[in-house]
C-alpha atoms as a PDB file:
ATOM      1  CA  MET A   1     -12.885  18.151 -27.518  1.00  0.00           C
ATOM      2  CA  SER A   2     -11.394  16.625 -24.985  1.00  0.00           C
ATOM      3  CA  GLU A   3     -10.792  12.308 -25.091  1.00  0.00           C
ATOM      4  CA  SER A   4     -12.655  11.842 -21.800  1.00  0.00           C
ATOM      5  CA  ALA A   5     -15.357  14.303 -23.156  1.00  0.00           C
ATOM      6  CA  ARG A   6     -16.401  12.519 -26.803  1.00  0.00           C
ATOM      7  CA  ARG A   7     -16.525   9.052 -24.746  1.00  0.00           C
ATOM      8  CA  VAL A   8     -18.834  10.622 -23.214  1.00  0.00           C
ATOM      9  CA  LEU A   9     -21.458  12.162 -26.077  1.00  0.00           C
ATOM     10  CA  GLU A  10     -20.748   8.431 -27.293  1.00  0.00           C
ATOM     11  CA  LEU A  11     -22.388   6.407 -24.972  1.00  0.00           C
ATOM     12  CA  PRO A  12     -25.517   6.765 -25.779  1.00  0.00           C
ATOM     13  CA  GLU A  13     -24.953   5.756 -29.415  1.00  0.00           C
ATOM     14  CA  ILE A  14     -23.710   3.125 -27.894  1.00  0.00           C
ATOM     15  CA  TRP A  15     -26.450   1.934 -25.402  1.00  0.00           C
ATOM     16  CA  VAL A  16     -28.978   2.342 -28.519  1.00  0.00           C
ATOM     17  CA  TYR A  17     -26.771  -0.150 -30.413  1.00  0.00           C
ATOM     18  CA  LEU A  18     -26.786  -2.795 -26.969  1.00  0.00           C
ATOM     19  CA  SER A  19     -30.322  -2.132 -26.449  1.00  0.00           C
ATOM     20  CA  GLY A  20     -31.654  -3.179 -30.130  1.00  0.00           C
ATOM     21  CA  ASN A  21     -29.004  -6.148 -30.199  1.00  0.00           C
ATOM     22  CA  PRO A  22     -29.546  -9.720 -29.043  1.00  0.00           C
ATOM     23  CA  LEU A  23     -26.078  -9.642 -27.148  1.00  0.00           C
ATOM     24  CA  SER A  24     -26.824  -6.448 -24.955  1.00  0.00           C
ATOM     25  CA  ALA A  25     -28.740  -9.331 -22.870  1.00  0.00           C
ATOM     26  CA  LEU A  26     -25.201 -10.903 -22.373  1.00  0.00           C
ATOM     27  CA  PHE A  27     -23.127  -7.893 -21.775  1.00  0.00           C
ATOM     28  CA  LEU A  28     -26.608  -6.994 -19.384  1.00  0.00           C
ATOM     29  CA  THR A  29     -25.747 -10.736 -17.618  1.00  0.00           C
ATOM     30  CA  LEU A  30     -21.373 -10.309 -17.274  1.00  0.00           C
ATOM     31  CA  LEU A  31     -22.794  -6.275 -16.078  1.00  0.00           C
ATOM     32  CA  ALA A  32     -24.888  -7.376 -13.341  1.00  0.00           C
ATOM     33  CA  TYR A  33     -22.133 -11.068 -12.194  1.00  0.00           C
ATOM     34  CA  GLN A  34     -19.769  -7.765 -11.896  1.00  0.00           C
ATOM     35  CA  ILE A  35     -20.920  -5.897  -9.907  1.00  0.00           C
ATOM     36  CA  GLY A  36     -22.500  -9.024  -7.747  1.00  0.00           C
ATOM     37  CA  LEU A  37     -18.885  -9.969  -7.165  1.00  0.00           C
ATOM     38  CA  TRP A  38     -17.821  -6.384  -6.357  1.00  0.00           C
ATOM     39  CA  CYS A  39     -20.172  -6.112  -3.760  1.00  0.00           C
ATOM     40  CA  TYR A  40     -19.499 -10.142  -2.426  1.00  0.00           C
ATOM     41  CA  ARG A  41     -15.761  -8.634  -2.065  1.00  0.00           C
ATOM     42  CA  LYS A  42     -16.172  -5.222  -0.653  1.00  0.00           C
ATOM     43  CA  SER A  43     -18.468  -7.190   2.544  1.00  0.00           C
ATOM     44  CA  GLY A  44     -15.788  -9.173   3.420  1.00  0.00           C
ATOM     45  CA  GLN A  45     -17.551 -11.941   1.553  1.00  0.00           C
ATOM     46  CA  HIS A  46     -20.689 -11.737   3.390  1.00  0.00           C
ATOM     47  CA  PRO A  47     -23.223 -14.805   2.856  1.00  0.00           C
ATOM     48  CA  PHE A  48     -25.656 -12.184   2.680  1.00  0.00           C
ATOM     49  CA  THR A  49     -24.488 -10.485  -0.548  1.00  0.00           C
ATOM     50  CA  ASN A  50     -23.785 -13.336  -2.273  1.00  0.00           C
ATOM     51  CA  PRO A  51     -22.994 -12.659  -6.201  1.00  0.00           C
ATOM     52  CA  VAL A  52     -25.645 -14.119  -7.308  1.00  0.00           C
ATOM     53  CA  MET A  53     -28.175 -13.436  -5.600  1.00  0.00           C
ATOM     54  CA  ILE A  54     -27.096  -9.604  -6.309  1.00  0.00           C
ATOM     55  CA  ALA A  55     -27.223 -10.494  -9.995  1.00  0.00           C
ATOM     56  CA  VAL A  56     -30.949 -12.048  -9.935  1.00  0.00           C
ATOM     57  CA  LEU A  57     -32.214  -9.132  -8.147  1.00  0.00           C
ATOM     58  CA  LEU A  58     -30.839  -6.810 -10.648  1.00  0.00           C
ATOM     59  CA  LEU A  59     -31.064  -8.396 -13.727  1.00  0.00           C
ATOM     60  CA  ALA A  60     -34.958  -9.002 -12.146  1.00  0.00           C
ATOM     61  CA  ALA A  61     -34.947  -4.967 -11.952  1.00  0.00           C
ATOM     62  CA  PHE A  62     -34.002  -4.355 -14.944  1.00  0.00           C
ATOM     63  CA  LEU A  63     -36.973  -6.323 -17.060  1.00  0.00           C
ATOM     64  CA  GLN A  64     -39.511  -4.911 -15.047  1.00  0.00           C
ATOM     65  CA  ILE A  65     -38.165  -1.997 -15.298  1.00  0.00           C
ATOM     66  CA  THR A  66     -37.149  -1.617 -19.251  1.00  0.00           C
ATOM     67  CA  GLY A  67     -40.678  -4.365 -19.948  1.00  0.00           C
ATOM     68  CA  LEU A  68     -37.992  -6.235 -21.313  1.00  0.00           C
ATOM     69  CA  SER A  69     -39.531  -9.516 -22.010  1.00  0.00           C
ATOM     70  CA  TYR A  70     -37.668 -13.164 -20.714  1.00  0.00           C
ATOM     71  CA  GLN A  71     -37.737 -14.326 -24.181  1.00  0.00           C
ATOM     72  CA  GLN A  72     -36.243 -10.890 -26.188  1.00  0.00           C
ATOM     73  CA  TYR A  73     -33.913 -11.582 -22.527  1.00  0.00           C
ATOM     74  CA  PHE A  74     -32.951 -14.916 -23.514  1.00  0.00           C
ATOM     75  CA  GLU A  75     -31.624 -14.604 -27.084  1.00  0.00           C
ATOM     76  CA  GLY A  76     -28.712 -13.375 -25.658  1.00  0.00           C
ATOM     77  CA  ALA A  77     -28.570 -14.864 -22.101  1.00  0.00           C
ATOM     78  CA  GLN A  78     -28.889 -18.049 -23.725  1.00  0.00           C
ATOM     79  CA  PHE A  79     -25.004 -17.847 -25.363  1.00  0.00           C
ATOM     80  CA  VAL A  80     -24.590 -18.600 -21.232  1.00  0.00           C
ATOM     81  CA  HIS A  81     -27.598 -20.881 -20.388  1.00  0.00           C
ATOM     82  CA  PHE A  82     -25.440 -23.178 -23.652  1.00  0.00           C
ATOM     83  CA  LEU A  83     -22.111 -23.032 -21.352  1.00  0.00           C
ATOM     84  CA  LEU A  84     -24.328 -25.517 -18.770  1.00  0.00           C
ATOM     85  CA  GLY A  85     -23.136 -27.940 -20.945  1.00  0.00           C
ATOM     86  CA  THR A  86     -19.402 -27.565 -20.561  1.00  0.00           C
ATOM     87  CA  ALA A  87     -20.398 -26.936 -16.141  1.00  0.00           C
ATOM     88  CA  THR A  88     -22.138 -30.009 -16.492  1.00  0.00           C
ATOM     89  CA  VAL A  89     -19.220 -32.152 -17.612  1.00  0.00           C
ATOM     90  CA  ALA A  90     -16.533 -30.206 -15.980  1.00  0.00           C
ATOM     91  CA  LEU A  91     -18.323 -31.630 -13.430  1.00  0.00           C
ATOM     92  CA  ALA A  92     -15.706 -34.056 -13.324  1.00  0.00           C
ATOM     93  CA  VAL A  93     -12.791 -31.617 -11.923  1.00  0.00           C
ATOM     94  CA  PRO A  94     -14.344 -31.389  -8.661  1.00  0.00           C
ATOM     95  CA  ILE A  95     -16.003 -35.128  -7.965  1.00  0.00           C
ATOM     96  CA  TYR A  96     -11.767 -35.943  -8.752  1.00  0.00           C
ATOM     97  CA  GLN A  97     -10.371 -32.710  -5.810  1.00  0.00           C
ATOM     98  CA  GLY A  98     -13.329 -33.983  -3.112  1.00  0.00           C
ATOM     99  CA  LEU A  99     -11.994 -38.004  -3.927  1.00  0.00           C
ATOM    100  CA  THR A 100      -8.656 -37.123  -3.522  1.00  0.00           C
ATOM    101  CA  ALA A 101      -9.622 -35.760  -0.236  1.00  0.00           C
ATOM    102  CA  VAL A 102     -11.106 -38.540   1.230  1.00  0.00           C
ATOM    103  CA  LYS A 103      -8.111 -40.605   0.923  1.00  0.00           C
ATOM    104  CA  GLY A 104      -6.806 -41.848   4.566  1.00  0.00           C
ATOM    105  CA  GLN A 105     -10.359 -40.914   5.152  1.00  0.00           C
ATOM    106  CA  THR A 106     -11.936 -44.379   7.303  1.00  0.00           C
ATOM    107  CA  LEU A 107     -14.427 -46.724   6.531  1.00  0.00           C
ATOM    108  CA  ARG A 108     -17.051 -45.202   9.308  1.00  0.00           C
ATOM    109  CA  THR A 109     -16.675 -42.154   8.317  1.00  0.00           C
ATOM    110  CA  LEU A 110     -16.634 -43.723   3.934  1.00  0.00           C
ATOM    111  CA  ALA A 111     -20.596 -44.627   5.049  1.00  0.00           C
ATOM    112  CA  LEU A 112     -21.412 -41.666   7.073  1.00  0.00           C
ATOM    113  CA  LEU A 113     -21.033 -39.408   3.035  1.00  0.00           C
ATOM    114  CA  SER A 114     -22.941 -42.673   1.414  1.00  0.00           C
ATOM    115  CA  VAL A 115     -26.054 -42.530   4.008  1.00  0.00           C
ATOM    116  CA  ALA A 116     -25.754 -38.982   4.214  1.00  0.00           C
ATOM    117  CA  LEU A 117     -25.695 -38.989   0.644  1.00  0.00           C
ATOM    118  CA  LEU A 118     -28.634 -40.824  -0.111  1.00  0.00           C
ATOM    119  CA  VAL A 119     -31.002 -39.736   2.684  1.00  0.00           C
ATOM    120  CA  GLY A 120     -29.833 -36.185   2.615  1.00  0.00           C
ATOM    121  CA  GLY A 121     -30.662 -36.077  -1.510  1.00  0.00           C
ATOM    122  CA  ALA A 122     -34.211 -37.583  -0.577  1.00  0.00           C
ATOM    123  CA  VAL A 123     -35.040 -35.568   2.476  1.00  0.00           C
ATOM    124  CA  SER A 124     -34.166 -32.479   0.350  1.00  0.00           C
ATOM    125  CA  ILE A 125     -36.929 -33.613  -2.113  1.00  0.00           C
ATOM    126  CA  ALA A 126     -39.498 -34.718   0.332  1.00  0.00           C
ATOM    127  CA  SER A 127     -39.173 -31.511   1.875  1.00  0.00           C
ATOM    128  CA  ALA A 128     -39.826 -29.593  -1.595  1.00  0.00           C
ATOM    129  CA  LEU A 129     -43.032 -31.539  -2.274  1.00  0.00           C
ATOM    130  CA  GLY A 130     -44.182 -32.320   0.692  1.00  0.00           C
ATOM    131  CA  THR A 131     -43.793 -28.233   1.480  1.00  0.00           C
ATOM    132  CA  ALA A 132     -45.202 -27.352  -2.111  1.00  0.00           C
ATOM    133  CA  TYR A 133     -48.257 -29.358  -2.098  1.00  0.00           C
ATOM    134  CA  LEU A 134     -48.842 -27.922   0.969  1.00  0.00           C
ATOM    135  CA  LEU A 135     -49.196 -24.902  -0.123  1.00  0.00           C
ATOM    136  CA  GLY A 136     -51.157 -25.135  -2.936  1.00  0.00           C
ATOM    137  CA  ALA A 137     -48.798 -25.618  -5.572  1.00  0.00           C
ATOM    138  CA  ASN A 138     -49.688 -26.305  -8.880  1.00  0.00           C
ATOM    139  CA  LEU A 139     -48.790 -29.912 -10.893  1.00  0.00           C
ATOM    140  CA  ASP A 140     -45.983 -27.681 -13.126  1.00  0.00           C
ATOM    141  CA  ILE A 141     -44.465 -26.548 -10.220  1.00  0.00           C
ATOM    142  CA  LEU A 142     -44.273 -29.992  -8.475  1.00  0.00           C
ATOM    143  CA  GLN A 143     -42.880 -31.411 -11.375  1.00  0.00           C
ATOM    144  CA  SER A 144     -40.507 -29.133 -11.856  1.00  0.00           C
ATOM    145  CA  LEU A 145     -39.257 -28.502  -7.496  1.00  0.00           C
ATOM    146  CA  TRP A 146     -38.139 -33.267  -8.296  1.00  0.00           C
ATOM    147  CA  ALA A 147     -34.630 -32.534  -8.924  1.00  0.00           C
ATOM    148  CA  LYS A 148     -33.937 -28.590  -7.889  1.00  0.00           C
ATOM    149  CA  SER A 149     -32.427 -30.132  -5.271  1.00  0.00           C
ATOM    150  CA  VAL A 150     -29.406 -30.836  -7.669  1.00  0.00           C
ATOM    151  CA  THR A 151     -26.882 -28.336  -9.161  1.00  0.00           C
ATOM    152  CA  ALA A 152     -28.349 -26.123 -12.203  1.00  0.00           C
ATOM    153  CA  PRO A 153     -26.740 -27.997 -15.053  1.00  0.00           C
ATOM    154  CA  ILE A 154     -27.733 -31.314 -14.252  1.00  0.00           C
ATOM    155  CA  ALA A 155     -31.225 -30.197 -12.259  1.00  0.00           C
ATOM    156  CA  MET A 156     -32.459 -29.020 -15.939  1.00  0.00           C
ATOM    157  CA  GLY A 157     -31.315 -32.211 -17.775  1.00  0.00           C
ATOM    158  CA  VAL A 158     -33.143 -34.176 -15.327  1.00  0.00           C
ATOM    159  CA  SER A 159     -36.004 -31.528 -15.317  1.00  0.00           C
ATOM    160  CA  GLU A 160     -36.506 -32.531 -19.010  1.00  0.00           C
ATOM    161  CA  ARG A 161     -36.177 -35.361 -18.570  1.00  0.00           C
ATOM    162  CA  ILE A 162     -39.199 -36.399 -16.868  1.00  0.00           C
ATOM    163  CA  GLY A 163     -41.256 -33.568 -18.466  1.00  0.00           C
ATOM    164  CA  ALA A 164     -41.129 -30.417 -16.495  1.00  0.00           C
ATOM    165  CA  SER A 165     -40.481 -27.271 -17.171  1.00  0.00           C
ATOM    166  CA  PRO A 166     -36.372 -26.546 -16.778  1.00  0.00           C
ATOM    167  CA  THR A 167     -36.752 -22.649 -16.649  1.00  0.00           C
ATOM    168  CA  LEU A 168     -38.364 -23.695 -13.016  1.00  0.00           C
ATOM    169  CA  THR A 169     -35.782 -25.995 -11.736  1.00  0.00           C
ATOM    170  CA  ALA A 170     -33.638 -23.483 -12.584  1.00  0.00           C
ATOM    171  CA  LEU A 171     -35.152 -21.168 -10.551  1.00  0.00           C
ATOM    172  CA  PHE A 172     -35.440 -23.777  -8.262  1.00  0.00           C
ATOM    173  CA  ALA A 173     -32.425 -24.364  -8.015  1.00  0.00           C
ATOM    174  CA  ILE A 174     -30.267 -21.064  -7.713  1.00  0.00           C
ATOM    175  CA  VAL A 175     -32.931 -20.210  -5.101  1.00  0.00           C
ATOM    176  CA  THR A 176     -31.955 -22.866  -3.353  1.00  0.00           C
ATOM    177  CA  GLY A 177     -28.891 -22.716  -3.351  1.00  0.00           C
ATOM    178  CA  ILE A 178     -28.845 -18.521  -2.702  1.00  0.00           C
ATOM    179  CA  LEU A 179     -29.997 -19.820   0.643  1.00  0.00           C
ATOM    180  CA  GLY A 180     -27.430 -22.956   2.286  1.00  0.00           C
ATOM    181  CA  ALA A 181     -24.968 -20.452   1.112  1.00  0.00           C
ATOM    182  CA  ALA A 182     -26.753 -16.990   3.287  1.00  0.00           C
ATOM    183  CA  VAL A 183     -27.721 -19.544   5.939  1.00  0.00           C
ATOM    184  CA  GLY A 184     -25.681 -22.524   6.516  1.00  0.00           C
ATOM    185  CA  THR A 185     -21.885 -21.217   7.764  1.00  0.00           C
ATOM    186  CA  TRP A 186     -25.007 -19.792  10.667  1.00  0.00           C
ATOM    187  CA  LEU A 187     -26.435 -22.589  10.838  1.00  0.00           C
ATOM    188  CA  PHE A 188     -23.579 -24.704  11.433  1.00  0.00           C
ATOM    189  CA  ASN A 189     -22.501 -22.067  14.081  1.00  0.00           C
ATOM    190  CA  SER A 190     -25.776 -22.881  16.215  1.00  0.00           C
ATOM    191  CA  MET A 191     -25.656 -26.346  15.669  1.00  0.00           C
ATOM    192  CA  GLY A 192     -21.763 -26.350  17.043  1.00  0.00           C
ATOM    193  CA  MET A 193     -20.941 -29.074  13.735  1.00  0.00           C
ATOM    194  CA  LYS A 194     -17.414 -27.819  14.234  1.00  0.00           C
ATOM    195  CA  ARG A 195     -15.272 -29.799  11.705  1.00  0.00           C
ATOM    196  CA  TRP A 196     -14.169 -28.770   8.557  1.00  0.00           C
ATOM    197  CA  TRP A 197     -15.503 -31.991   6.092  1.00  0.00           C
ATOM    198  CA  VAL A 198     -18.937 -32.178   7.903  1.00  0.00           C
ATOM    199  CA  ARG A 199     -19.832 -28.935   6.597  1.00  0.00           C
ATOM    200  CA  GLY A 200     -18.406 -28.679   3.518  1.00  0.00           C
ATOM    201  CA  PHE A 201     -20.582 -31.974   2.511  1.00  0.00           C
ATOM    202  CA  THR A 202     -24.045 -31.151   3.332  1.00  0.00           C
ATOM    203  CA  MET A 203     -23.640 -27.313   2.287  1.00  0.00           C
ATOM    204  CA  GLY A 204     -22.263 -29.386  -1.232  1.00  0.00           C
ATOM    205  CA  LEU A 205     -25.222 -31.629  -0.446  1.00  0.00           C
ATOM    206  CA  ALA A 206     -27.913 -29.169   0.366  1.00  0.00           C
ATOM    207  CA  ALA A 207     -26.700 -26.311  -1.406  1.00  0.00           C
ATOM    208  CA  HIS A 208     -24.210 -27.431  -4.560  1.00  0.00           C
ATOM    209  CA  GLY A 209     -22.854 -24.724  -6.558  1.00  0.00           C
ATOM    210  CA  ILE A 210     -23.644 -21.630  -4.586  1.00  0.00           C
ATOM    211  CA  GLY A 211     -23.265 -23.330  -1.894  1.00  0.00           C
ATOM    212  CA  THR A 212     -19.131 -24.836  -2.825  1.00  0.00           C
ATOM    213  CA  ALA A 213     -18.005 -22.028  -3.872  1.00  0.00           C
ATOM    214  CA  ARG A 214     -19.526 -20.203  -0.647  1.00  0.00           C
ATOM    215  CA  ALA A 215     -17.596 -23.146   1.082  1.00  0.00           C
ATOM    216  CA  PHE A 216     -13.992 -22.958  -0.745  1.00  0.00           C
ATOM    217  CA  SER A 217     -14.646 -18.831   0.680  1.00  0.00           C
ATOM    218  CA  VAL A 218     -15.084 -20.222   4.344  1.00  0.00           C
ATOM    219  CA  HIS A 219     -11.732 -22.757   4.433  1.00  0.00           C
ATOM    220  CA  PRO A 220     -10.242 -25.475   1.610  1.00  0.00           C
ATOM    221  CA  GLU A 221     -11.161 -28.894   3.420  1.00  0.00           C
ATOM    222  CA  ALA A 222     -15.123 -28.003   3.602  1.00  0.00           C
ATOM    223  CA  GLY A 223     -15.011 -26.586  -0.116  1.00  0.00           C
ATOM    224  CA  ARG A 224     -13.245 -30.270  -0.849  1.00  0.00           C
ATOM    225  CA  TYR A 225     -15.410 -32.322   0.922  1.00  0.00           C
ATOM    226  CA  ALA A 226     -18.250 -29.875  -0.749  1.00  0.00           C
ATOM    227  CA  SER A 227     -17.161 -30.609  -4.156  1.00  0.00           C
ATOM    228  CA  LEU A 228     -17.473 -33.919  -3.836  1.00  0.00           C
ATOM    229  CA  GLY A 229     -21.064 -33.710  -2.391  1.00  0.00           C
ATOM    230  CA  MET A 230     -22.350 -31.490  -4.987  1.00  0.00           C
ATOM    231  CA  GLY A 231     -20.252 -34.112  -7.756  1.00  0.00           C
ATOM    232  CA  LEU A 232     -21.687 -37.491  -6.542  1.00  0.00           C
ATOM    233  CA  HIS A 233     -24.973 -35.746  -5.364  1.00  0.00           C
ATOM    234  CA  GLY A 234     -25.450 -34.804  -9.287  1.00  0.00           C
ATOM    235  CA  ILE A 235     -24.765 -38.401 -10.065  1.00  0.00           C
ATOM    236  CA  PHE A 236     -26.665 -39.843  -8.248  1.00  0.00           C
ATOM    237  CA  GLY A 237     -29.513 -37.709  -8.677  1.00  0.00           C
ATOM    238  CA  ALA A 238     -29.261 -38.193 -12.398  1.00  0.00           C
ATOM    239  CA  LEU A 239     -29.424 -41.595 -11.809  1.00  0.00           C
ATOM    240  CA  LEU A 240     -31.792 -42.143  -9.092  1.00  0.00           C
ATOM    241  CA  ILE A 241     -34.212 -38.878  -9.468  1.00  0.00           C
ATOM    242  CA  PRO A 242     -36.465 -39.867 -12.619  1.00  0.00           C
ATOM    243  CA  TRP A 243     -36.596 -43.772 -11.994  1.00  0.00           C
ATOM    244  CA  ALA A 244     -38.588 -41.846  -8.515  1.00  0.00           C
ATOM    245  CA  PHE A 245     -40.332 -39.732 -10.259  1.00  0.00           C
ATOM    246  CA  GLY A 246     -41.801 -43.100 -12.051  1.00  0.00           C
ATOM    247  CA  PHE A 247     -42.370 -44.994  -9.421  1.00  0.00           C
ATOM    248  CA  PHE A 248     -44.430 -42.360  -7.584  1.00  0.00           C
ATOM    249  CA  SER A 249     -46.457 -40.632 -10.398  1.00  0.00           C
END
């Protein structure tokens, strides 16, 4: 028997082992993302083939078809969740890269970035809460929307601090990032926005990590400013959102 045929015969045994092992969820998560990344590259980095979106859809379909509960899946996927803490600390790197990008900018530009940061963060919270309230969302969803405007690692920590659901907040943050990355370029082009630093900072502010990755794939200057917007929004969000939540609650 050839070596390739023997490996094919071993595949069912491998699957039986993986299906009974919590680490199978980790394997499936990484596999789903690799498939999404392959689709993204094959499509010429089309925004609607975002690798995170494809991975989420594949995993959701897998859980639905197999009947595997989220709790069982999370037993293995928690290893990826553990890395969120490292990702939060690593935000220092894009913030530093973004700060180097603004060196030499005029005071007017710096003032515009500061206003955009504060107003954009406030509008993102108010618009999400207002829309959800008008649609009749319950209290759990409304509370979880408070922190969805910042990048997921920080959003989950903020959500836990204010007594909301970190899981729901992470879901809302990821969906926000996917939608922002998908429609951001089209929206900027429709508005005639041509300055890369404006497009990048806006993308990082509104669509955080996923939007920043998209900005880097479009133009390096946009990516640097997106890093700055994402990082600063995360810092100010972590400080101000709990205070605002307590004030309006």
